[in-house]
Short mmCIF file of C-alpha atoms and ligand atoms in Angstrom, two decimals:
data_model
loop_
_atom_site.label_atom_id
_atom_site.label_comp_id
_atom_site.label_asym_id
_atom_site.label_seq_id
_atom_site.Cartn_x
_atom_site.Cartn_y
_atom_site.Cartn_z
CA MET L 18 -26.22 -8.46 35.11
CA THR L 19 -25.39 -5.62 32.70
CA ARG L 20 -24.83 -6.61 29.10
CA GLU L 21 -21.27 -6.40 27.89
CA LYS L 22 -20.56 -3.87 25.18
CA SER L 23 -20.10 -5.58 21.82
CA TYR L 24 -16.80 -4.42 20.44
CA GLN L 25 -16.29 -3.36 16.85
CA ALA L 26 -13.09 -2.56 15.01
CA ALA L 27 -12.37 1.17 15.51
CA ARG L 28 -14.05 3.43 12.94
CA GLY L 29 -12.10 3.54 9.69
CA THR L 30 -10.19 0.32 10.43
CA GLN L 31 -10.90 -3.18 9.21
CA ASP L 32 -10.05 -6.79 9.86
CA ILE L 33 -8.41 -8.62 7.00
CA LEU L 34 -10.25 -11.91 7.22
CA PRO L 35 -8.91 -15.20 5.82
CA GLU L 36 -11.06 -14.90 2.68
CA GLU L 37 -9.48 -11.51 1.91
CA GLN L 38 -5.93 -12.71 2.48
CA PRO L 39 -5.39 -14.06 -1.06
CA TYR L 40 -5.64 -10.46 -2.37
CA TRP L 41 -3.06 -9.31 0.14
CA ARG L 42 -0.64 -12.16 -0.63
CA TYR L 43 -1.11 -11.50 -4.35
CA ILE L 44 -0.35 -7.78 -4.02
CA GLU L 45 2.55 -8.27 -1.62
CA GLY L 46 3.97 -10.88 -3.98
CA ALA L 47 3.73 -8.48 -6.93
CA ALA L 48 5.26 -5.67 -4.83
CA SER L 49 8.29 -7.69 -3.79
CA GLU L 50 8.73 -9.14 -7.28
CA VAL L 51 8.62 -5.74 -8.98
CA SER L 52 11.02 -4.40 -6.32
CA ARG L 53 13.40 -7.28 -6.97
CA ARG L 54 13.33 -6.63 -10.69
CA TYR L 55 14.15 -2.95 -10.22
CA GLY L 56 16.81 -3.62 -7.57
CA TYR L 57 14.96 -2.19 -4.54
CA GLN L 58 15.67 -3.61 -1.08
CA ARG L 59 13.11 -3.92 1.67
CA ILE L 60 13.15 -1.62 4.67
CA ASP L 61 10.79 -1.68 7.65
CA THR L 62 10.60 1.34 9.92
CA PRO L 63 8.75 1.61 13.26
CA LEU L 64 5.02 2.30 13.37
CA PHE L 65 5.61 5.53 15.28
CA GLU L 66 8.23 8.25 15.19
CA ASP L 67 8.87 11.66 16.73
CA THR L 68 5.97 13.90 15.77
CA ALA L 69 8.35 16.58 14.49
CA LEU L 70 9.68 14.23 11.79
CA PHE L 71 6.27 14.08 10.13
CA SER L 72 5.14 17.64 10.74
CA ARG L 73 8.37 19.05 9.32
CA SER L 74 8.18 16.82 6.26
CA ALA L 75 4.57 16.99 5.15
CA GLY L 76 4.30 20.76 5.68
CA GLU L 77 2.60 22.72 8.43
CA TYR L 78 -0.50 23.63 6.40
CA THR L 79 -1.23 20.26 4.85
CA ASP L 80 -4.35 18.30 5.81
CA ILE L 81 -2.14 15.52 7.12
CA VAL L 82 -0.46 17.73 9.70
CA GLN L 83 -3.46 19.94 10.45
CA LYS L 84 -6.14 17.30 10.82
CA GLU L 85 -5.04 13.74 10.28
CA MET L 86 -2.14 12.70 12.49
CA TYR L 87 -2.57 10.25 15.35
CA THR L 88 -0.36 12.06 17.84
CA PHE L 89 0.11 11.15 21.49
CA ASP L 90 2.49 11.73 24.36
CA ASP L 91 4.13 8.61 25.74
CA ARG L 92 4.70 8.13 29.44
CA GLY L 93 8.05 9.86 29.15
CA GLY L 94 6.36 12.98 27.76
CA ASN L 95 7.66 12.52 24.20
CA SER L 96 5.31 13.49 21.39
CA LEU L 97 4.99 10.54 19.03
CA THR L 98 2.89 10.06 15.89
CA LEU L 99 1.68 6.93 14.15
CA LYS L 100 3.21 6.89 10.67
CA PRO L 101 0.90 9.03 8.45
CA GLU L 102 3.08 8.18 5.43
CA GLY L 103 6.28 6.26 4.80
CA THR L 104 8.65 8.72 3.14
CA PRO L 105 9.94 10.73 6.16
CA ALA L 106 10.59 7.54 8.11
CA VAL L 107 12.70 6.12 5.27
CA CYS L 108 14.61 9.42 5.01
CA ARG L 109 15.21 9.38 8.76
CA ALA L 110 16.56 5.81 8.50
CA TYR L 111 18.74 6.82 5.53
CA LEU L 112 20.32 9.56 7.63
CA GLN L 113 20.50 7.62 10.89
CA HIS L 114 22.28 4.64 9.30
CA GLY L 115 24.73 6.63 7.20
CA MET L 116 23.30 5.38 3.91
CA ALA L 117 24.71 8.51 2.25
CA ASN L 118 28.04 6.65 2.33
CA LEU L 119 26.67 3.84 0.15
CA PRO L 120 26.75 4.05 -3.64
CA GLN L 121 23.88 6.38 -4.63
CA PRO L 122 21.03 6.17 -5.23
CA VAL L 123 19.93 3.89 -2.41
CA ARG L 124 16.82 2.01 -3.55
CA LEU L 125 14.40 0.96 -0.82
CA TYR L 126 10.84 -0.33 -0.63
CA TYR L 127 8.32 -0.99 2.14
CA ILE L 128 4.90 -2.42 2.81
CA SER L 129 3.51 -0.73 5.87
CA PRO L 130 0.36 0.28 7.73
CA ILE L 131 -0.34 4.01 7.54
CA PHE L 132 -2.54 5.97 9.95
CA ARG L 133 -4.59 9.01 8.99
CA TYR L 134 -7.57 10.45 10.81
CA ASP L 135 -9.48 10.72 7.54
CA ARG L 136 -13.25 10.72 7.03
CA PRO L 137 -13.92 7.02 6.44
CA GLN L 138 -15.61 6.03 3.17
CA ALA L 139 -15.08 3.46 0.43
CA GLY L 140 -11.35 3.35 -0.23
CA ARG L 141 -10.55 5.77 2.60
CA TYR L 142 -9.57 4.36 5.97
CA ARG L 143 -7.94 5.50 9.18
CA GLN L 144 -5.51 2.62 8.94
CA HIS L 145 -4.51 1.63 5.44
CA TYR L 146 -1.51 -0.08 3.93
CA GLN L 147 0.95 1.24 1.40
CA PHE L 148 3.52 -0.34 -0.83
CA GLY L 149 6.10 2.38 -1.30
CA ALA L 150 9.49 2.79 -2.92
CA GLU L 151 12.11 5.48 -2.45
CA ALA L 152 15.27 6.09 -4.51
CA ILE L 153 17.50 8.43 -2.53
CA GLY L 154 20.69 10.24 -3.53
CA GLU L 155 20.38 11.03 -7.24
CA GLY L 156 18.70 13.81 -9.18
CA ASP L 157 18.93 12.38 -12.69
CA PRO L 158 15.52 12.34 -14.42
CA ILE L 159 16.32 8.81 -15.53
CA LEU L 160 15.58 7.85 -11.93
CA ASP L 161 12.18 9.59 -12.11
CA ALA L 162 11.45 7.45 -15.15
CA GLU L 163 12.60 4.34 -13.29
CA VAL L 164 10.32 4.97 -10.29
CA ILE L 165 7.34 5.80 -12.51
CA ALA L 166 8.01 2.71 -14.63
CA MET L 167 8.20 0.59 -11.50
CA ALA L 168 4.83 1.92 -10.28
CA TRP L 169 3.28 1.43 -13.72
CA HIS L 170 4.72 -2.06 -14.06
CA PHE L 171 3.37 -2.96 -10.59
CA TYR L 172 -0.24 -2.03 -11.46
CA LYS L 173 0.01 -3.72 -14.83
CA THR L 174 1.34 -7.03 -13.43
CA LEU L 175 -1.56 -7.02 -10.98
CA GLY L 176 -3.95 -6.95 -13.92
CA LEU L 177 -5.14 -3.34 -13.55
CA ASN L 178 -5.25 -2.12 -17.11
CA ASP L 179 -7.79 0.66 -16.99
CA ILE L 180 -5.47 3.18 -15.37
CA THR L 181 -3.97 6.52 -16.28
CA LEU L 182 -0.74 8.17 -15.30
CA GLN L 183 -0.99 11.87 -14.52
CA LEU L 184 2.22 13.87 -14.59
CA ASN L 185 3.28 17.38 -13.67
CA SER L 186 6.32 19.35 -12.56
CA ILE L 187 6.07 21.74 -9.64
CA GLY L 188 9.57 23.17 -9.97
CA CYS L 189 12.18 23.93 -7.38
CA ARG L 190 13.17 26.58 -4.82
CA ALA L 191 14.40 28.80 -7.62
CA CYS L 192 11.23 28.96 -9.73
CA ARG L 193 8.57 28.28 -7.08
CA PRO L 194 8.27 31.86 -5.70
CA GLY L 195 7.72 33.28 -9.20
CA TYR L 196 5.02 30.73 -9.96
CA LEU L 197 3.29 31.17 -6.61
CA ALA L 198 3.22 34.92 -7.16
CA ALA L 199 1.60 34.42 -10.58
CA LEU L 200 -0.92 32.02 -9.04
CA ALA L 201 -1.76 34.40 -6.18
CA ASP L 202 -2.19 37.24 -8.69
CA TYR L 203 -4.61 35.18 -10.71
CA TYR L 204 -6.62 34.02 -7.69
CA ALA L 205 -6.81 37.50 -6.16
CA ALA L 206 -9.61 38.33 -8.62
CA TYR L 207 -11.67 35.34 -7.41
CA THR L 208 -11.33 35.54 -3.62
CA ALA L 209 -15.06 36.04 -3.05
CA ARG L 210 -15.94 32.90 -5.03
CA LEU L 211 -13.43 30.60 -3.32
CA CYS L 212 -14.44 28.07 -0.66
CA PRO L 213 -13.28 28.93 2.92
CA ASP L 214 -10.46 26.35 2.72
CA CYS L 215 -9.16 27.91 -0.48
CA ARG L 216 -9.22 31.36 1.05
CA THR L 217 -6.83 30.01 3.69
CA ARG L 218 -4.79 28.27 0.99
CA LEU L 219 -4.39 31.55 -0.82
CA GLU L 220 -2.54 32.81 2.25
CA LYS L 221 -0.77 29.68 3.45
CA ASN L 222 -0.49 27.04 0.73
CA THR L 223 -1.12 28.63 -2.66
CA LEU L 224 -0.20 25.57 -4.72
CA ARG L 225 -3.00 23.51 -3.19
CA LEU L 226 -5.59 25.91 -4.65
CA LEU L 227 -5.20 23.93 -7.84
CA ASP L 228 -6.51 20.63 -6.53
CA CYS L 229 -9.51 21.77 -4.47
CA LYS L 230 -12.42 19.39 -5.11
CA GLN L 231 -15.17 22.05 -4.81
CA PRO L 232 -16.82 22.58 -8.22
CA ALA L 233 -16.62 26.38 -8.03
CA CYS L 234 -12.92 26.28 -7.14
CA GLN L 235 -12.26 23.69 -9.86
CA GLU L 236 -13.79 25.98 -12.41
CA ILE L 237 -11.54 28.83 -11.34
CA ALA L 238 -8.49 26.51 -11.43
CA GLN L 239 -9.16 25.68 -15.10
CA ALA L 240 -7.64 28.89 -16.40
CA ALA L 241 -4.99 29.29 -13.66
CA PRO L 242 -1.37 29.85 -14.77
CA ARG L 243 0.44 26.59 -15.49
CA TYR L 244 3.64 25.71 -13.75
CA ALA L 245 4.98 24.28 -17.01
CA ASP L 246 5.13 27.88 -18.27
CA HIS L 247 7.06 29.05 -15.20
CA LEU L 248 9.74 26.36 -14.79
CA CYS L 249 13.33 27.58 -14.52
CA PRO L 250 15.64 26.27 -17.29
CA ALA L 251 17.01 23.44 -15.10
CA CYS L 252 13.53 22.21 -14.07
CA ASP L 253 12.31 22.58 -17.64
CA GLU L 254 15.18 20.44 -18.91
CA HIS L 255 14.53 17.84 -16.19
CA PHE L 256 10.84 17.63 -17.10
CA THR L 257 11.58 17.41 -20.84
CA SER L 258 14.09 14.59 -20.29
CA LEU L 259 11.68 12.68 -18.08
CA GLN L 260 8.98 12.83 -20.74
CA LYS L 261 11.47 11.63 -23.34
CA TYR L 262 12.42 8.65 -21.12
CA LEU L 263 8.79 7.74 -20.46
CA LYS L 264 8.07 7.79 -24.19
CA LEU L 265 11.15 5.66 -24.77
CA LEU L 266 9.80 3.13 -22.24
CA GLY L 267 6.35 3.19 -23.86
CA ILE L 268 4.66 4.42 -20.68
CA PRO L 269 1.65 6.56 -21.55
CA PHE L 270 1.16 9.69 -19.46
CA GLN L 271 -1.15 12.67 -19.37
CA LEU L 272 0.19 16.07 -18.45
CA ASN L 273 -2.03 17.41 -15.69
CA HIS L 274 -1.27 21.03 -14.87
CA ARG L 275 -3.39 20.92 -11.75
CA LEU L 276 -1.67 17.94 -10.17
CA VAL L 277 0.15 19.21 -7.05
CA ARG L 278 -0.21 16.38 -4.44
CA GLY L 279 -1.12 16.71 -0.79
CA LEU L 280 2.34 16.90 0.78
CA ASP L 281 4.54 19.99 0.71
CA TYR L 282 7.92 18.37 0.23
CA TYR L 283 7.59 17.69 -3.49
CA THR L 284 9.87 19.34 -6.02
CA ARG L 285 9.88 18.96 -9.81
CA THR L 286 8.21 15.67 -10.77
CA VAL L 287 4.83 14.75 -9.29
CA PHE L 288 2.65 11.92 -10.55
CA GLU L 289 -0.45 9.92 -9.73
CA VAL L 290 -1.98 6.72 -11.01
CA GLN L 291 -5.75 6.81 -11.24
CA PRO L 292 -8.44 4.44 -12.40
CA ARG L 293 -9.68 5.70 -15.76
CA GLU L 294 -13.31 6.06 -14.79
CA GLU L 295 -13.01 7.92 -11.49
CA GLY L 296 -11.53 11.05 -10.05
CA GLY L 297 -9.39 12.07 -7.09
CA GLN L 298 -10.93 10.03 -4.26
CA SER L 299 -9.83 6.83 -5.88
CA THR L 300 -6.19 7.59 -6.62
CA LEU L 301 -4.38 4.28 -6.65
CA GLY L 302 -0.97 5.70 -5.90
CA GLY L 303 1.25 8.68 -6.27
CA GLY L 304 4.63 10.14 -5.67
CA GLY L 305 7.26 12.49 -6.86
CA ARG L 306 10.62 14.09 -6.24
CA TYR L 307 11.53 15.52 -2.88
CA ASP L 308 14.97 17.00 -3.49
CA ASP L 309 14.99 19.23 -0.39
CA LEU L 310 13.53 16.88 2.24
CA ILE L 311 16.69 15.14 3.44
CA GLU L 312 18.38 18.51 3.90
CA GLU L 313 15.31 19.75 5.75
CA LEU L 314 15.71 16.77 8.09
CA GLY L 315 19.32 17.65 8.85
CA GLY L 316 21.23 15.85 6.08
CA LYS L 317 23.34 17.17 3.23
CA PRO L 318 21.46 18.24 0.08
CA THR L 319 20.26 14.89 -1.29
CA PRO L 320 17.85 14.58 -4.19
CA ALA L 321 15.32 11.74 -4.04
CA ILE L 322 12.15 10.40 -5.59
CA GLY L 323 9.55 7.84 -4.59
CA PHE L 324 5.97 6.69 -4.78
CA ALA L 325 3.41 4.82 -2.72
CA ALA L 326 0.39 2.73 -3.64
CA GLY L 327 -2.68 2.19 -1.44
CA ILE L 328 -3.28 -1.54 -1.12
CA GLU L 329 -6.98 -1.39 -0.11
CA ARG L 330 -7.77 0.74 -3.17
CA ILE L 331 -5.95 -1.73 -5.37
CA ILE L 332 -8.09 -4.53 -3.95
CA LEU L 333 -11.29 -2.55 -4.61
CA ASN L 334 -10.17 -2.08 -8.20
CA LEU L 335 -9.10 -5.70 -8.67
CA LYS L 336 -12.56 -6.78 -7.54
CA LYS L 337 -14.25 -4.25 -9.79
CA ALA L 338 -12.16 -5.43 -12.74
CA GLY L 339 -12.98 -9.06 -11.92
CA VAL L 340 -9.32 -10.05 -11.59
CA SER L 341 -9.15 -13.42 -9.89
CA VAL L 342 -6.32 -14.04 -7.48
CA PRO L 343 -4.80 -17.42 -6.64
CA ALA L 344 -6.53 -19.05 -3.66
CA PRO L 345 -4.24 -20.47 -0.99
CA PRO L 346 -4.21 -24.28 -1.05
CA ALA L 347 -6.43 -26.06 1.48
CA PRO L 348 -4.69 -28.43 3.92
CA ARG L 349 -3.96 -31.69 2.09
CA VAL L 350 -5.59 -34.03 4.53
CA PHE L 351 -8.18 -34.08 7.28
CA ILE L 352 -7.78 -36.83 9.89
CA ALA L 353 -11.11 -38.13 11.21
CA CYS L 354 -11.05 -40.38 14.27
CA LEU L 355 -13.58 -42.47 16.15
CA GLY L 356 -12.74 -43.43 19.75
CA GLU L 357 -10.00 -42.48 22.18
CA ALA L 358 -7.37 -44.93 20.85
CA ALA L 359 -8.02 -43.69 17.32
CA ARG L 360 -7.54 -40.09 18.47
CA ASP L 361 -4.10 -40.97 19.87
CA GLU L 362 -3.22 -42.60 16.55
CA GLY L 363 -4.57 -39.60 14.63
CA LEU L 364 -2.47 -37.21 16.71
CA ARG L 365 0.66 -39.28 15.99
CA LEU L 366 -0.17 -39.50 12.29
CA ALA L 367 -0.75 -35.74 11.99
CA ALA L 368 2.69 -35.13 13.52
CA ARG L 369 4.34 -37.59 11.11
CA LEU L 370 2.59 -36.06 8.10
CA ARG L 371 3.63 -32.52 9.06
CA GLU L 372 7.22 -33.70 9.56
CA ALA L 373 7.06 -35.08 6.01
CA GLY L 374 5.87 -31.64 4.79
CA VAL L 375 2.22 -32.64 4.31
CA SER L 376 -0.34 -30.16 5.71
CA ALA L 377 -2.73 -32.01 7.99
CA VAL L 378 -5.68 -31.01 10.17
CA ALA L 379 -6.80 -33.47 12.84
CA ALA L 380 -10.35 -33.57 14.16
CA ALA L 381 -10.96 -32.07 17.59
CA GLY L 382 -13.97 -32.43 19.84
CA ASN L 383 -16.35 -35.32 20.01
CA LYS L 384 -18.07 -35.24 16.61
CA SER L 385 -19.69 -38.03 14.59
CA LEU L 386 -17.82 -39.36 11.57
CA LYS L 387 -20.36 -37.64 9.34
CA ALA L 388 -19.76 -34.29 11.02
CA GLN L 389 -16.01 -34.77 10.77
CA LEU L 390 -16.21 -35.47 7.03
CA ARG L 391 -18.45 -32.45 6.61
CA GLN L 392 -15.69 -30.39 8.14
CA ALA L 393 -13.15 -31.93 5.73
CA ASN L 394 -15.48 -30.95 2.92
CA SER L 395 -15.83 -27.38 4.02
CA LEU L 396 -12.06 -27.05 4.46
CA GLY L 397 -11.69 -28.36 0.91
CA THR L 398 -9.00 -30.93 1.81
CA PRO L 399 -8.48 -33.27 -1.15
CA PHE L 400 -8.05 -36.24 1.21
CA ALA L 401 -9.44 -37.51 4.50
CA VAL L 402 -7.94 -40.23 6.63
CA ILE L 403 -10.38 -42.18 8.78
CA ILE L 404 -9.22 -44.11 11.84
CA GLY L 405 -11.66 -46.21 13.89
CA GLU L 406 -11.21 -48.96 16.46
CA ASP L 407 -10.70 -51.67 13.80
CA GLU L 408 -8.01 -49.60 12.08
CA VAL L 409 -6.21 -49.04 15.40
CA LYS L 410 -6.11 -52.80 16.00
CA ALA L 411 -4.89 -53.52 12.46
CA GLY L 412 -2.43 -50.59 12.35
CA THR L 413 -4.15 -49.26 9.27
CA ALA L 414 -6.26 -46.27 8.20
CA VAL L 415 -8.84 -45.57 5.51
CA LEU L 416 -7.66 -43.03 2.94
CA ARG L 417 -10.55 -41.25 1.25
CA ASP L 418 -10.23 -39.25 -1.94
CA MET L 419 -12.82 -36.55 -1.27
CA ALA L 420 -13.52 -35.54 -4.86
CA ALA L 421 -13.77 -39.08 -6.26
CA ALA L 422 -15.53 -40.40 -3.11
CA THR L 423 -13.35 -43.52 -3.26
CA GLN L 424 -11.49 -45.05 -0.36
CA GLU L 425 -8.89 -47.68 0.39
CA SER L 426 -7.31 -49.22 3.46
CA LEU L 427 -3.58 -48.65 3.97
CA PRO L 428 -0.97 -49.37 6.66
CA LEU L 429 -0.58 -46.20 8.79
CA GLY L 430 3.14 -46.08 8.06
CA GLU L 431 2.52 -45.74 4.36
CA LEU L 432 0.42 -42.57 4.57
CA PRO L 433 3.20 -39.94 4.67
CA ARG L 434 4.65 -41.30 1.43
CA ARG L 435 1.22 -41.66 -0.24
CA LEU L 436 0.16 -38.13 0.71
CA ALA L 437 3.45 -36.40 -0.11
CA VAL L 438 2.95 -33.90 -2.92
P1 HAM O 502 -0.19 9.74 -0.70
O1 HAM O 502 -0.68 10.15 -2.03
O2 HAM O 502 -0.59 10.54 0.47
O3 HAM O 502 1.39 9.71 -0.82
O4 HAM O 502 -0.59 8.24 -0.43
C1 HAM O 502 -0.27 7.22 -1.36
C2 HAM O 502 -1.49 6.38 -1.66
O5 HAM O 502 -2.00 5.80 -0.46
C3 HAM O 502 -2.68 7.12 -2.23
O6 HAM O 502 -2.56 7.32 -3.61
C4 HAM O 502 -3.82 6.17 -1.91
O7 HAM O 502 -3.86 5.11 -2.86
C5 HAM O 502 -3.39 5.60 -0.58
N1 HAM O 502 -4.11 6.27 0.53
C6 HAM O 502 -3.83 7.48 1.06
N2 HAM O 502 -4.67 7.77 2.06
C7 HAM O 502 -5.50 6.71 2.19
C8 HAM O 502 -6.58 6.38 3.06
N3 HAM O 502 -6.98 7.20 4.03
N4 HAM O 502 -7.20 5.17 2.90
C9 HAM O 502 -6.81 4.31 1.93
N5 HAM O 502 -5.78 4.57 1.09
C10 HAM O 502 -5.14 5.74 1.20
C11 HAM O 502 2.23 9.40 0.19
O8 HAM O 502 1.90 8.93 1.24
C12 HAM O 502 3.68 9.63 -0.16
N6 HAM O 502 4.50 9.22 1.00
C13 HAM O 502 4.06 8.86 -1.41
C14 HAM O 502 5.50 9.06 -1.77
C15 HAM O 502 6.51 8.19 -1.58
N7 HAM O 502 6.02 10.16 -2.29
C16 HAM O 502 7.32 9.98 -2.44
N8 HAM O 502 7.63 8.80 -1.99
#
């Protein structure tokens, strides 16, 4: 007989085991609470969409579109792609459901799996989860401040204090060409020293030259022209107002002239939240304005801003910072039974307890009493109920307080009331 292959989760994906779940519940709880406080409503979009939606949004020469999308043809010959980010899907839903007719901005949030064919490493997966928020239909910088405050507030309520907020403006259609020309001029003198990727960027995606991670390219980027010096008056005013609002809210930020983000749809405000002690690989979340995207997707000109946070990276940082998260409560009672008649009684009792709202786990299999109590111990149930032949005859059960190691005999009918929390 040939040995069966032993299956592993696909490279870059992971199981979220029960012991990890408290982190997830904790983060999801904080995400929905912060969304509630800022007036954002939940939206869930499908896991896959038309490929064109994502390739048009992210930009043809981005890593996401060039290397990272999980794209496939379905049986009907349609090209579909697993969501490589949440923003285009939310914009598509905004357009499809006529949300432009609602009072603007429309404030939405999501918690969703995201798929990117990335090189797996700590904090970088091929399936990860994002908490994201999008505010669509308003260009006022007060909204930029709101979204940044919401992101900041989210990390802070989680207990992540050693974080920084990096901020930049990458202008609009009006001032971008002038800045890109200045950037290309500057880089022209360094072509020979650039990495091969950056040589392509110089041709196809000049802005991304600024955030190359290669040391030689980083050195060249140091003295590159700054967008802040090339903003048109409207973008300059927007950026100045945003900084005023952030100061007013007491949110500390660092201007980072090299922050450009990895998606092409951004306009004006871009920002990232990073752990203080590490660099780019560990970015906890980021976002920015995308004032042209909805129009690009076939809608009317509609300014918008949003952000997304990577949940796995948050968990890594919570662990590193030693933040403890609430453990889910163990079932309240374990029902141990000896003999067939006792098992029938135990089954009935478990049903009655659950009806009364008490979580109960009944023994299964043919284990000794000792083994059954060991199981109660490892589940951490505060109580065990023991039913043997004598108890069946008397219509009673033994209630054991596991921590105190005390027990008493009680009529079966009294247990739901006694165990109610
Ligand atoms: P992003 O910066 O590509 O932005 O992703 C947001 C966050 O997701 C990152 O900061 C990081 O924490 C996490 N992340 C990204 N890739 C991975 C990965 N391979 N493994 C683990 N975590 C990862 C966006 O996706 C934009 N849609 C954000 C946005 C919303 N902009 C406007 N609205």
